[in-house]
Short mmCIF file of C-alpha atoms in Angstrom, two decimals:
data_model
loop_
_atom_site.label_atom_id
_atom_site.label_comp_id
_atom_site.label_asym_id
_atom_site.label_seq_id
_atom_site.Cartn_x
_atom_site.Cartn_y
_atom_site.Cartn_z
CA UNK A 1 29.97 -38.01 -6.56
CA UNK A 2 29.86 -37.83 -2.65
CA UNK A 3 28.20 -35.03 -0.65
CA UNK A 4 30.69 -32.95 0.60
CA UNK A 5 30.02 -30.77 3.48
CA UNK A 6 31.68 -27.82 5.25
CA UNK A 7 35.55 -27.17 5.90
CA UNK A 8 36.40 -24.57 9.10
CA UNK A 9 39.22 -23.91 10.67
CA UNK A 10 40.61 -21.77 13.56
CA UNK A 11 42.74 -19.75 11.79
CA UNK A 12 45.72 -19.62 9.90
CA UNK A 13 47.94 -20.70 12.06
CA UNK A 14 45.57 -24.20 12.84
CA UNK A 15 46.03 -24.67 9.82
CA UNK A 16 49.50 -24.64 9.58
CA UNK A 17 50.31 -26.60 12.68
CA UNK A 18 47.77 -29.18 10.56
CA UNK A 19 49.81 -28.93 7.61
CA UNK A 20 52.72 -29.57 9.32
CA UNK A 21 51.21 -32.66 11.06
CA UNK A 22 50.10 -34.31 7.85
CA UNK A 23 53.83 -33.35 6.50
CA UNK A 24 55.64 -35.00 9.37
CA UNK A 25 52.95 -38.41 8.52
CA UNK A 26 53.90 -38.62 4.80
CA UNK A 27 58.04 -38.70 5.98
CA UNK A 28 56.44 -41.12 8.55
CA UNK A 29 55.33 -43.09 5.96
CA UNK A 30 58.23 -43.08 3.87
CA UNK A 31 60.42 -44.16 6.72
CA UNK A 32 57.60 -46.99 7.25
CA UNK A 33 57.84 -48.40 3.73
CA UNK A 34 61.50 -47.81 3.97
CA UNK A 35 62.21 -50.05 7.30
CA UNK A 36 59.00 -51.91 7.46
CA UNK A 37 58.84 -50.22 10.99
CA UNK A 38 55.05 -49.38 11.22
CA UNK A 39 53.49 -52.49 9.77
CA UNK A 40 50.04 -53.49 9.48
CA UNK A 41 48.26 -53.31 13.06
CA UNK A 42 45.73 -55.08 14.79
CA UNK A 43 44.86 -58.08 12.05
CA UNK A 44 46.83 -60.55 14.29
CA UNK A 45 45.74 -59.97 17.38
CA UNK A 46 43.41 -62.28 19.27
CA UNK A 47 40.04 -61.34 19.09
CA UNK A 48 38.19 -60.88 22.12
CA UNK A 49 34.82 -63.17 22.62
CA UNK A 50 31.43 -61.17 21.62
CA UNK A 51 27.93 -62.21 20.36
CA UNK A 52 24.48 -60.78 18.63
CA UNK A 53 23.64 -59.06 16.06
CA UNK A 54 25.48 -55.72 14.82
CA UNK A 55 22.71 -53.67 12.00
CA UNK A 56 25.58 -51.61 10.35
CA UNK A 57 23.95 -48.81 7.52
CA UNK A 58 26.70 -48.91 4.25
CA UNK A 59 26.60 -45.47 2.50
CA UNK A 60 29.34 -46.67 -0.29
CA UNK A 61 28.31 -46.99 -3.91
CA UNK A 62 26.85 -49.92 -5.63
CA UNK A 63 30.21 -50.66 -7.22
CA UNK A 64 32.25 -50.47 -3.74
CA UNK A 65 29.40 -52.21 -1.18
CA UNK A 66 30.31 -56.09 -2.74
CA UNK A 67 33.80 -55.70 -1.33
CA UNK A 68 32.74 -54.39 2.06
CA UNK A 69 30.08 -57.54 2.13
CA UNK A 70 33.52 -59.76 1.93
CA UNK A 71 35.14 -57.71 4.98
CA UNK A 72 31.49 -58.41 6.32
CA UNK A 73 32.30 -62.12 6.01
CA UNK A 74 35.90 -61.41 7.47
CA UNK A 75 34.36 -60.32 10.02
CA UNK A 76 31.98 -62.92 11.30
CA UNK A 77 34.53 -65.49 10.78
CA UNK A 78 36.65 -64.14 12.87
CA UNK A 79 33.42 -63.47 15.46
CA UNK A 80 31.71 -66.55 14.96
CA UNK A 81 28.78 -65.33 17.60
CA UNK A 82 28.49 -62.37 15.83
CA UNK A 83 25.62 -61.72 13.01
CA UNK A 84 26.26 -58.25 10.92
CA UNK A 85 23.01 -57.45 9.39
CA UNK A 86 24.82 -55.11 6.22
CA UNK A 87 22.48 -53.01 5.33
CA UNK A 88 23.06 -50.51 2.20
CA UNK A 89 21.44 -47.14 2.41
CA UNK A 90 22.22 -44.55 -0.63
CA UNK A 91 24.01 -42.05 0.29
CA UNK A 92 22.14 -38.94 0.00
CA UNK A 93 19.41 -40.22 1.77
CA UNK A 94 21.60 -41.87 4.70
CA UNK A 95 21.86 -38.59 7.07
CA UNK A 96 18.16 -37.95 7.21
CA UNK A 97 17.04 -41.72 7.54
CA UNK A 98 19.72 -41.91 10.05
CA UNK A 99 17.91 -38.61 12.40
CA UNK A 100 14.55 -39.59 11.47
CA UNK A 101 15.30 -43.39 13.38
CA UNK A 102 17.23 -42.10 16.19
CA UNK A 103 14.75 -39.32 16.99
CA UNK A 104 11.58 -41.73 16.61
CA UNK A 105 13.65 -44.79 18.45
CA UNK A 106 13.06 -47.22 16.03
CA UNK A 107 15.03 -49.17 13.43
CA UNK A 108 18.27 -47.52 14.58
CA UNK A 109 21.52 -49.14 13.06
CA UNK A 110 24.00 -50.21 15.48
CA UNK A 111 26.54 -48.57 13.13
CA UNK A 112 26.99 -46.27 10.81
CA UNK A 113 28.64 -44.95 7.65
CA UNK A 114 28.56 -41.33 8.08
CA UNK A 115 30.18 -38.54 6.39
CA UNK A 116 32.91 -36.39 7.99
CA UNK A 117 30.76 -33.85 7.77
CA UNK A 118 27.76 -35.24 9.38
CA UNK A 119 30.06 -36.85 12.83
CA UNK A 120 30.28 -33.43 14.59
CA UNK A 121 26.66 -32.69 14.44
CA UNK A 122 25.50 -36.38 15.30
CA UNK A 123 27.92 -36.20 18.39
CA UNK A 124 26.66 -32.94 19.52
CA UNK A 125 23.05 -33.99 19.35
CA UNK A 126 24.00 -36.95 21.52
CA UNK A 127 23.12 -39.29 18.65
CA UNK A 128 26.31 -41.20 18.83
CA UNK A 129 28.39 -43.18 21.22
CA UNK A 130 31.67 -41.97 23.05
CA UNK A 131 34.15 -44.38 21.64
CA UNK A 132 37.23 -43.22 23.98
CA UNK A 133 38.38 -45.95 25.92
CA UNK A 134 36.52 -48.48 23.73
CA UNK A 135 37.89 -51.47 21.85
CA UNK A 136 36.87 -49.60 18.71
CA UNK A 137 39.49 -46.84 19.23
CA UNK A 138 43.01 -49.10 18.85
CA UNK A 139 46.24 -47.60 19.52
CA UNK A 140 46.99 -44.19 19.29
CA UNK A 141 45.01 -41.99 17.20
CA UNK A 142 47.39 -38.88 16.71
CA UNK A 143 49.95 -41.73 16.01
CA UNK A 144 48.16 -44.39 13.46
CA UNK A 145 45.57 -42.00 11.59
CA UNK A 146 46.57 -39.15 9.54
CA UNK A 147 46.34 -35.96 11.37
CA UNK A 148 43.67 -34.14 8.89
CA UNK A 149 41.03 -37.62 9.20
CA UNK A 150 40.84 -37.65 13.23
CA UNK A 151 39.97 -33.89 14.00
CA UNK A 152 35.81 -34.67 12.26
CA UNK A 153 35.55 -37.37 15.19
CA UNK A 154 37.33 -36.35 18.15
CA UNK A 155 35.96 -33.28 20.50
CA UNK A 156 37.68 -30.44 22.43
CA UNK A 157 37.88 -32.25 25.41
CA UNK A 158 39.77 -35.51 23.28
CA UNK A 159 36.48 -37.88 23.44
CA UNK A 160 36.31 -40.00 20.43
CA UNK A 161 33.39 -40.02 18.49
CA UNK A 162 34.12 -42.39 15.63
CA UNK A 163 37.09 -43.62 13.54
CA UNK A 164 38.12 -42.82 10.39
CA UNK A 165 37.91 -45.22 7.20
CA UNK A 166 38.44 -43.44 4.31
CA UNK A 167 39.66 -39.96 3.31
CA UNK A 168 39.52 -38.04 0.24
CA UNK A 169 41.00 -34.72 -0.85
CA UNK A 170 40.82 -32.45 -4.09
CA UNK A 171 42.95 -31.91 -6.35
CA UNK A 172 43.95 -30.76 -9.67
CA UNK A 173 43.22 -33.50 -13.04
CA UNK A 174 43.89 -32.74 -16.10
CA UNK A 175 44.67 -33.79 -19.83
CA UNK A 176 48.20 -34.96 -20.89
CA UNK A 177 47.24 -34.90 -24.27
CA UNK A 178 45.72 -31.67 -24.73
CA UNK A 179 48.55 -30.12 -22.72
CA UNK A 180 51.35 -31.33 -25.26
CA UNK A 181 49.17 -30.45 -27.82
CA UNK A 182 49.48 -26.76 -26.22
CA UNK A 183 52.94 -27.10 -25.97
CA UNK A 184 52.61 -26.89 -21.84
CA UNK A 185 55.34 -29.33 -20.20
CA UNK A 186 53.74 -29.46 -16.47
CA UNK A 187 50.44 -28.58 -14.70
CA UNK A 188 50.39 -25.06 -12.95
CA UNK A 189 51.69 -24.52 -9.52
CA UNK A 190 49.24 -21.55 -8.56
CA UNK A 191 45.95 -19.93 -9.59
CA UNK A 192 47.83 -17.03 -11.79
CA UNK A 193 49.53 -20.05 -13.79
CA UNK A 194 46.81 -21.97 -13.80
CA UNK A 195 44.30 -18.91 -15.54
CA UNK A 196 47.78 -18.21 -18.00
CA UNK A 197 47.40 -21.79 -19.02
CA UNK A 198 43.36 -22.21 -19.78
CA UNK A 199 43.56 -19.26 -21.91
CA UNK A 200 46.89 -20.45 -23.87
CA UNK A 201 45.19 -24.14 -24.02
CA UNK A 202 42.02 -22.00 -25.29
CA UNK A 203 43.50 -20.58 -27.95
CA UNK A 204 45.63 -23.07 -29.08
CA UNK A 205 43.72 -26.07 -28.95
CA UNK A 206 39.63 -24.95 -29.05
CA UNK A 207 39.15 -27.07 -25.92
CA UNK A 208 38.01 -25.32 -22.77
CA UNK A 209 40.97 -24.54 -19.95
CA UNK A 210 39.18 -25.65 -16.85
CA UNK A 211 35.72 -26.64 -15.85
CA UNK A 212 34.54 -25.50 -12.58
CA UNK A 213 31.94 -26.64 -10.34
CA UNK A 214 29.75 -24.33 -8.38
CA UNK A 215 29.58 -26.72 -5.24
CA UNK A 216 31.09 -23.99 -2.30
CA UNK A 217 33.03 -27.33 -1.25
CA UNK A 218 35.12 -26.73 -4.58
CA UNK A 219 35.24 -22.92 -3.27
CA UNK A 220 37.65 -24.13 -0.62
CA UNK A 221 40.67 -24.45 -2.03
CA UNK A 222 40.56 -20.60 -3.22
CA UNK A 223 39.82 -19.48 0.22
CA UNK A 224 42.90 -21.76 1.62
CA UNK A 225 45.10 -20.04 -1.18
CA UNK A 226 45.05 -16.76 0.66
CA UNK A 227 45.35 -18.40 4.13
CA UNK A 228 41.74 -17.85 5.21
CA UNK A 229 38.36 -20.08 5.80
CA UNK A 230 35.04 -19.82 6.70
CA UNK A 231 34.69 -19.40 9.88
CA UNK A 232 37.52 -19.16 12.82
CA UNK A 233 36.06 -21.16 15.47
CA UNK A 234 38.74 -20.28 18.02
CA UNK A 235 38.07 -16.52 17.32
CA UNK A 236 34.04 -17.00 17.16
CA UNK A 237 34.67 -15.18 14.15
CA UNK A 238 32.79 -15.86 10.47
CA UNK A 239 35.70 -15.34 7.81
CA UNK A 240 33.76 -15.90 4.83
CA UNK A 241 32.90 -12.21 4.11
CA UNK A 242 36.88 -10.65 4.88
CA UNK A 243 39.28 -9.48 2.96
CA UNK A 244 40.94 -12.69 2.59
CA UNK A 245 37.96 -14.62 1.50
CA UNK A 246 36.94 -12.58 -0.99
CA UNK A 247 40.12 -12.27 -2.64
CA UNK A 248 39.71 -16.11 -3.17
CA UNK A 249 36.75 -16.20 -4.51
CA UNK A 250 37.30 -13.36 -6.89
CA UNK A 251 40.07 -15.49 -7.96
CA UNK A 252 37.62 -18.21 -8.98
CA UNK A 253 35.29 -15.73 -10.57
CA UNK A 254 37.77 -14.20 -12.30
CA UNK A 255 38.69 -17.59 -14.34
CA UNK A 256 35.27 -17.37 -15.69
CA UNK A 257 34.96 -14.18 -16.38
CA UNK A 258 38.38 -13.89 -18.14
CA UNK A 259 37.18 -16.82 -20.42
CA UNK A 260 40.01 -19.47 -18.40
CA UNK A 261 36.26 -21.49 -17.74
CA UNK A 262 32.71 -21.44 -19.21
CA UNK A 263 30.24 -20.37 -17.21
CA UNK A 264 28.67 -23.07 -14.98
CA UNK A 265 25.27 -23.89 -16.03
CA UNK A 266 22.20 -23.59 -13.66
CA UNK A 267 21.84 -27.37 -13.12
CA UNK A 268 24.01 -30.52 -13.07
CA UNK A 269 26.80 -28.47 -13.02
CA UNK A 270 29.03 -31.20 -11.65
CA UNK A 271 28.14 -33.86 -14.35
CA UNK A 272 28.52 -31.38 -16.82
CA UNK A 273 31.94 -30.43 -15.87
CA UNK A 274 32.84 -34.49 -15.13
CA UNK A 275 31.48 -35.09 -18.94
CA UNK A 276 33.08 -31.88 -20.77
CA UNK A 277 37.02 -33.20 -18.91
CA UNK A 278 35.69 -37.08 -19.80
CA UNK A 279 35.15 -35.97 -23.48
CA UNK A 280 38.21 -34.53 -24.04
CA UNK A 281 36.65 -31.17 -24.16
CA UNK A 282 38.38 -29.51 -21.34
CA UNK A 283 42.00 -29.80 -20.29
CA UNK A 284 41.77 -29.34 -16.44
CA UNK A 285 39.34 -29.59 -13.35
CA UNK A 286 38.96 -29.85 -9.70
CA UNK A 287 37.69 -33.16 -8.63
CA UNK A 288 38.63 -35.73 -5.71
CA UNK A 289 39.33 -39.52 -6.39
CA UNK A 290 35.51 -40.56 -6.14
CA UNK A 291 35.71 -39.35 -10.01
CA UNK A 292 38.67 -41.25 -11.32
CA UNK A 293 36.54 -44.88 -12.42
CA UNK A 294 34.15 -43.02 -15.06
CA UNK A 295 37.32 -40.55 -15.97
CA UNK A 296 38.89 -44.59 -16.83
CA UNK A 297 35.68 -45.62 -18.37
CA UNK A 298 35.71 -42.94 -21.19
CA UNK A 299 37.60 -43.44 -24.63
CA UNK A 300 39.81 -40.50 -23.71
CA UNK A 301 40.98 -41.77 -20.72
CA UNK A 302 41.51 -45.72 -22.05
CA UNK A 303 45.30 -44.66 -21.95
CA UNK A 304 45.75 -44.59 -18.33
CA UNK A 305 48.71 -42.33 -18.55
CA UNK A 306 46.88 -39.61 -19.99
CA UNK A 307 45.64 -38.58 -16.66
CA UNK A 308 47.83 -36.53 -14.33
CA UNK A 309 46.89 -35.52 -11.08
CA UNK A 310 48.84 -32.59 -9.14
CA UNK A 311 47.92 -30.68 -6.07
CA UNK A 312 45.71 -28.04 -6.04
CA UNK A 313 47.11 -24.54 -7.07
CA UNK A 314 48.49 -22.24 -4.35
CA UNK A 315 46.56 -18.83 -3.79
CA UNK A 316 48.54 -15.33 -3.74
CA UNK A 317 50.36 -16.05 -0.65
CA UNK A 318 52.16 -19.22 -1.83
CA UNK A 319 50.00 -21.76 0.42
CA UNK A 320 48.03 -24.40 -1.40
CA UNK A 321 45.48 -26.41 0.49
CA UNK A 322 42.35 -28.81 0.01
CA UNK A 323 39.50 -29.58 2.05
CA UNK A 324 39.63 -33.44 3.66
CA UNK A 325 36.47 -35.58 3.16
CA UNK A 326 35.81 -39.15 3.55
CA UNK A 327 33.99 -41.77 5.92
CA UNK A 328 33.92 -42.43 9.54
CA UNK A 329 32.67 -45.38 11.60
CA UNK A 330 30.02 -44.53 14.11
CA UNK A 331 27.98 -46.61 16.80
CA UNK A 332 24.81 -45.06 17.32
CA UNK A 333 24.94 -44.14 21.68
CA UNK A 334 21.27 -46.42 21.38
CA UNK A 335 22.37 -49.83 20.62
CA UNK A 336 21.80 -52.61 21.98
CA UNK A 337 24.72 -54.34 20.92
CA UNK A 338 27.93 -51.75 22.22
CA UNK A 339 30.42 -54.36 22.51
CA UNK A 340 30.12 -55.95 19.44
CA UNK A 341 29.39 -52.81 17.48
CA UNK A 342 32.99 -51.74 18.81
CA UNK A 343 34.65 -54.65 17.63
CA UNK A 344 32.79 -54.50 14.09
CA UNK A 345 34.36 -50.75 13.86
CA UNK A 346 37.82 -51.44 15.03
CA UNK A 347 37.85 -54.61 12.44
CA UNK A 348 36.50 -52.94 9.64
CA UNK A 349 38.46 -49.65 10.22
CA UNK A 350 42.34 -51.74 10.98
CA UNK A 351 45.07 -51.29 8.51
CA UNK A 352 44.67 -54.59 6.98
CA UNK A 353 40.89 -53.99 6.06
CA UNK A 354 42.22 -50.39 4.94
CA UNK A 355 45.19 -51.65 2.82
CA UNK A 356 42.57 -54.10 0.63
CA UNK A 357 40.35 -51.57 0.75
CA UNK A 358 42.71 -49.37 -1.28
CA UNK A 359 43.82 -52.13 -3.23
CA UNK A 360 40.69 -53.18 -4.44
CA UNK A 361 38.31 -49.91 -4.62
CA UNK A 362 41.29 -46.98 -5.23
CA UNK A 363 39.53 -45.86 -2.02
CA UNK A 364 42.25 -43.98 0.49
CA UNK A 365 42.96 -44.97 3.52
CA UNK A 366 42.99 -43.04 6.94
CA UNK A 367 46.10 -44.93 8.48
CA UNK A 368 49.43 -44.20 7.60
CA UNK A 369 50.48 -48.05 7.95
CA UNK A 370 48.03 -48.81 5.29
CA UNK A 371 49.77 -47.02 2.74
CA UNK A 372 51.45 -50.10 1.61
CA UNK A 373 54.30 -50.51 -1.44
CA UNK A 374 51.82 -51.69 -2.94
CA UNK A 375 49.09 -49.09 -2.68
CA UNK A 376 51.51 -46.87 -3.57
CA UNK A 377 52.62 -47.80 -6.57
CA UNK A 378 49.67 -46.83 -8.04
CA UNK A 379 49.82 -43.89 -9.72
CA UNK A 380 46.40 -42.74 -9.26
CA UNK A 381 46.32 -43.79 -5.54
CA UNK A 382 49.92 -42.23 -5.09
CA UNK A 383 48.68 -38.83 -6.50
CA UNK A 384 45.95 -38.19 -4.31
CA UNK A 385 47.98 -39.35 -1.84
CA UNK A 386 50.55 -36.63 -1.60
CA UNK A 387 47.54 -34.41 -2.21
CA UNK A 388 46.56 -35.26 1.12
CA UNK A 389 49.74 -33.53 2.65
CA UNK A 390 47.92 -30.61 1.71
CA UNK A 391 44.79 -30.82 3.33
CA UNK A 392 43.45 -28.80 5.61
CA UNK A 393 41.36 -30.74 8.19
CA UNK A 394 37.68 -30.31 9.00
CA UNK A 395 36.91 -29.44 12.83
CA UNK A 396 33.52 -30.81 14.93
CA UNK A 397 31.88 -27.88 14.00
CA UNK A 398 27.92 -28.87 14.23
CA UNK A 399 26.70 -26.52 12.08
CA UNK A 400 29.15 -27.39 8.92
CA UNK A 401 27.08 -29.03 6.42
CA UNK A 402 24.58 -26.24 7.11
CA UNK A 403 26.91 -23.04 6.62
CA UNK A 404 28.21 -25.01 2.53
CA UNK A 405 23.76 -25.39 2.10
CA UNK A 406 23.50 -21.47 2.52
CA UNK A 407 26.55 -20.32 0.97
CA UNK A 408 25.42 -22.53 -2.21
CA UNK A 409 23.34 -19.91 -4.35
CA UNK A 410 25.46 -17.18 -3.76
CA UNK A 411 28.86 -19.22 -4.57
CA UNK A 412 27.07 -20.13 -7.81
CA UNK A 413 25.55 -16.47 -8.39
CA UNK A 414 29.36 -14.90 -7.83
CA UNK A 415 30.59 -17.79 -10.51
CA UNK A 416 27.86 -16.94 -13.06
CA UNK A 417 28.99 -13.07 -12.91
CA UNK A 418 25.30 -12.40 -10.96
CA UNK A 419 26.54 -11.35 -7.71
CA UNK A 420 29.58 -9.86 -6.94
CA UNK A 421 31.78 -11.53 -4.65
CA UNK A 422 31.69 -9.43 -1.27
CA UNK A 423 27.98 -8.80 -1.66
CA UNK A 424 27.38 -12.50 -2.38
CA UNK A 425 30.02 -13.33 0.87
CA UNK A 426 28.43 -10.78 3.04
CA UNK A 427 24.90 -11.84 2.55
CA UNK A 428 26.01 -15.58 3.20
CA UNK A 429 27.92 -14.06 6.63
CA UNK A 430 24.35 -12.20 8.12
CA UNK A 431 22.78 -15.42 6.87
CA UNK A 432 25.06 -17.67 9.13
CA UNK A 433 24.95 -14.49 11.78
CA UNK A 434 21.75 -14.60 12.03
CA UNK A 435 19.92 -18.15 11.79
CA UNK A 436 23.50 -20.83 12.45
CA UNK A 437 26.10 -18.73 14.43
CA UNK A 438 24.63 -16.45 16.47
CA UNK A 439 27.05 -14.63 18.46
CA UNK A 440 29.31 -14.79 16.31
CA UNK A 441 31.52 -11.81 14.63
CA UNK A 442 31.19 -11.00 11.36
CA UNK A 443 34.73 -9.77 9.68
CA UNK A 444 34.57 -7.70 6.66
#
């Protein structure tokens, strides 16, 4: 599983306007596999003349870095005076390795794999170059990226920080066959259904309704369910302590409480719920793509079909939405290599790269012209796909991955029935108020 970091918004309607946005890219997109009229960009164009050496730090799994070695290759065939030293770092040691060489100059990569989550914070610290104006920003982001990937890596004032390469959203898997065996024709629609539904495949069946993890990144979607976030950034404002909040969460704690889910256990609560759906012991979790190969791997799962992947339930006021995650393309502001390091990103990030990407990984791409036929007609990759038209996008808010670390033990405390959900929400709020957003109000 990837490290997912903080969502924030600046309000409801942000959000909206975003929804909208990523609505208006998915009839885009239709239109474009329709007419053929958006295409794949940028492989055909003649590429400019650069040498050296690019160092460019791969976070992607052992199972996903072999392909990007071949785009590697792609690459430096197309730049024959350019040398891309791939280096793979793991993942959940990539952010600090990344600060600890910028800060002591030394051994800095000329590019980087970062998190969503990680971009605003490098480009506030001044760890990362401006890529507006650059040959690694191609075309028109609003127009060629969809609209919940760009907001992680572009500022207030529109300077471009780094380009998306893949996104990811949550949503809603669950068990064909232990739904017919509970008589249930199609997965729920909102959080009441979904609680209904546990309980009925609980009783019926013996198998446990959902599995939930206490990561506060799978809190999201219960906060976006009653219209409301984290923090409002526009209003200076932290949100996770209101009314609106806490009626999500309550929602979440109520499933476990009410029997709908067991009770998350103290540790490796995520492989624990990835093992009880994979075994056929649980009819219905939370989970982004990332967790769809080992779902495939298991005996249950041998019949593709017996998958099915929906959006994530809507809260009490009829709006459904999912944090975005994925993986943009940095260059580190230090390089000594700029120009090539902007052609590695725009090559490695074009639709082309993007579309076999997808094809070959199930990874999602960023660009709505990658979004192929034939990417699509994948069920899995189609799914998650249209989950994305419900994501709600993740603004360069420094402090994100920081405000998810804090809100951790309480969002597992409230899910374990050992803190109630305002007290848990308010002490997370004075936390923030006190040590990460200082001046900040607190709504309650």
């Amino acid at each position: 599983m990837e490290n997912h970091t903080q969502s924030v918004t600046s309000g409801s309607a942000g959000r909206g306007r975003r929804r909208r946005a990523v609505a208006a890219a998915a009839v885009c997109l239709s239109l474009s596999l329709a007419a053929g009229a958006c295409g794949l960009v940028g492989s055909d164009e003649e590429a400019p003349a650069a040498s050296g050496t690019v160092t460019w730090w791969d976070t992607s799994g052992e199972a996903e870095a072999p392909h990007f070695a071949e785009l590697v290759a792609a690459f430096e065939k197309k730049h024959p005076g350019v040398e891309v030293e791939h280096v793979n770092v793991p993942f959940d040691q990539a952010q600090q390795r990344f600060l600890d060489a910028v800060r002591s100059g030394r051994d800095v990569p000329d590019v980087l794999r970062a998190d969503v989550g990680w971009t605003p914070a490098f480009a506030a610290e001044g760890h990362l170059a401006d890529l507006t104006g650059t040959p690694a920003v191609e075309g028109d982001m609003t127009r060629d990226f969809l609209p919940s990937t760009t907001a992680s890596v572009t500022l207030e004032d529109g300077s471009v920080y780094g380009v998306p390469q893949v996104t990811d959203t949550l949503a809603l898997l669950y068990n064909r066959r232990i739904f017919q065996e509970a008589g249930i024709a199609r997965p729920p629609s909102t959080w009441k259904e979904l609680k209904d539904t546990a309980l009925k495949i609980r009783d019926e069946t013996g198998a446990e309704g959902i599995v939930l993890n206490p990561d506060p990144f799978f809190s999201l979607p219960f906060l976006y369910g009653e219209e409301s976030d984290l923090v409002d950034v526009g209003a200076r404002r932290i949100t996770v302590a209101g009314e609106a909040s806490v009626r999500g969460v309550s929602t979440a704690a109520d499933l476990v409480s009410s029997g709908a889910a067991p009770r998350p256990p103290r540790k490796d609560a995520y492989a624990a719920m990835q093992n009880a759906f994979t075994g056929g012991r649980a009819a219905m979790m939370i989970n982004g793509p990332w967790a769809t190969a080992e779902i495939f791997a298991s005996p249950e799962f041998r019949d593709r079909g017996n998958l099915g992947i929906a959006a994530v339930p809507a809260g009490s006021t009829g709006i459904a939405g999912s944090p975005t995650g994925g993986h943009n393309l940095v260059v580190a502001a230090g390089s000594d290599n700029l120009e090539a390091s902007y052609l590695f990103v725009r090559f490695m990030t074009e639709a082309k790269q993007q579309e076999r990407t997808a094809l070959a990984l199930g990874l999602l791409p960023t660009r709505t012209a990658a979004y192929t036929g034939e990417v699509l007609s994948d069920a899995v990759r189609n799914s998650f796909y249209l989950a994305l038209t419900k994501a709600v996008a993740r603004p360069p808010l420094p402090e994100g991955g920081e405000l998810l670390t804090a809100l951790q033990p309480h969002y597992a405390a409230i899910l374990r029935g050992e803190e109630e959900p305002a007290e848990g929400l308010l002490r997370t709020a004075e936390e923030w108020s006190g040590r990460l957003l200082p001046g900040y109000e607190i709504e309650r």
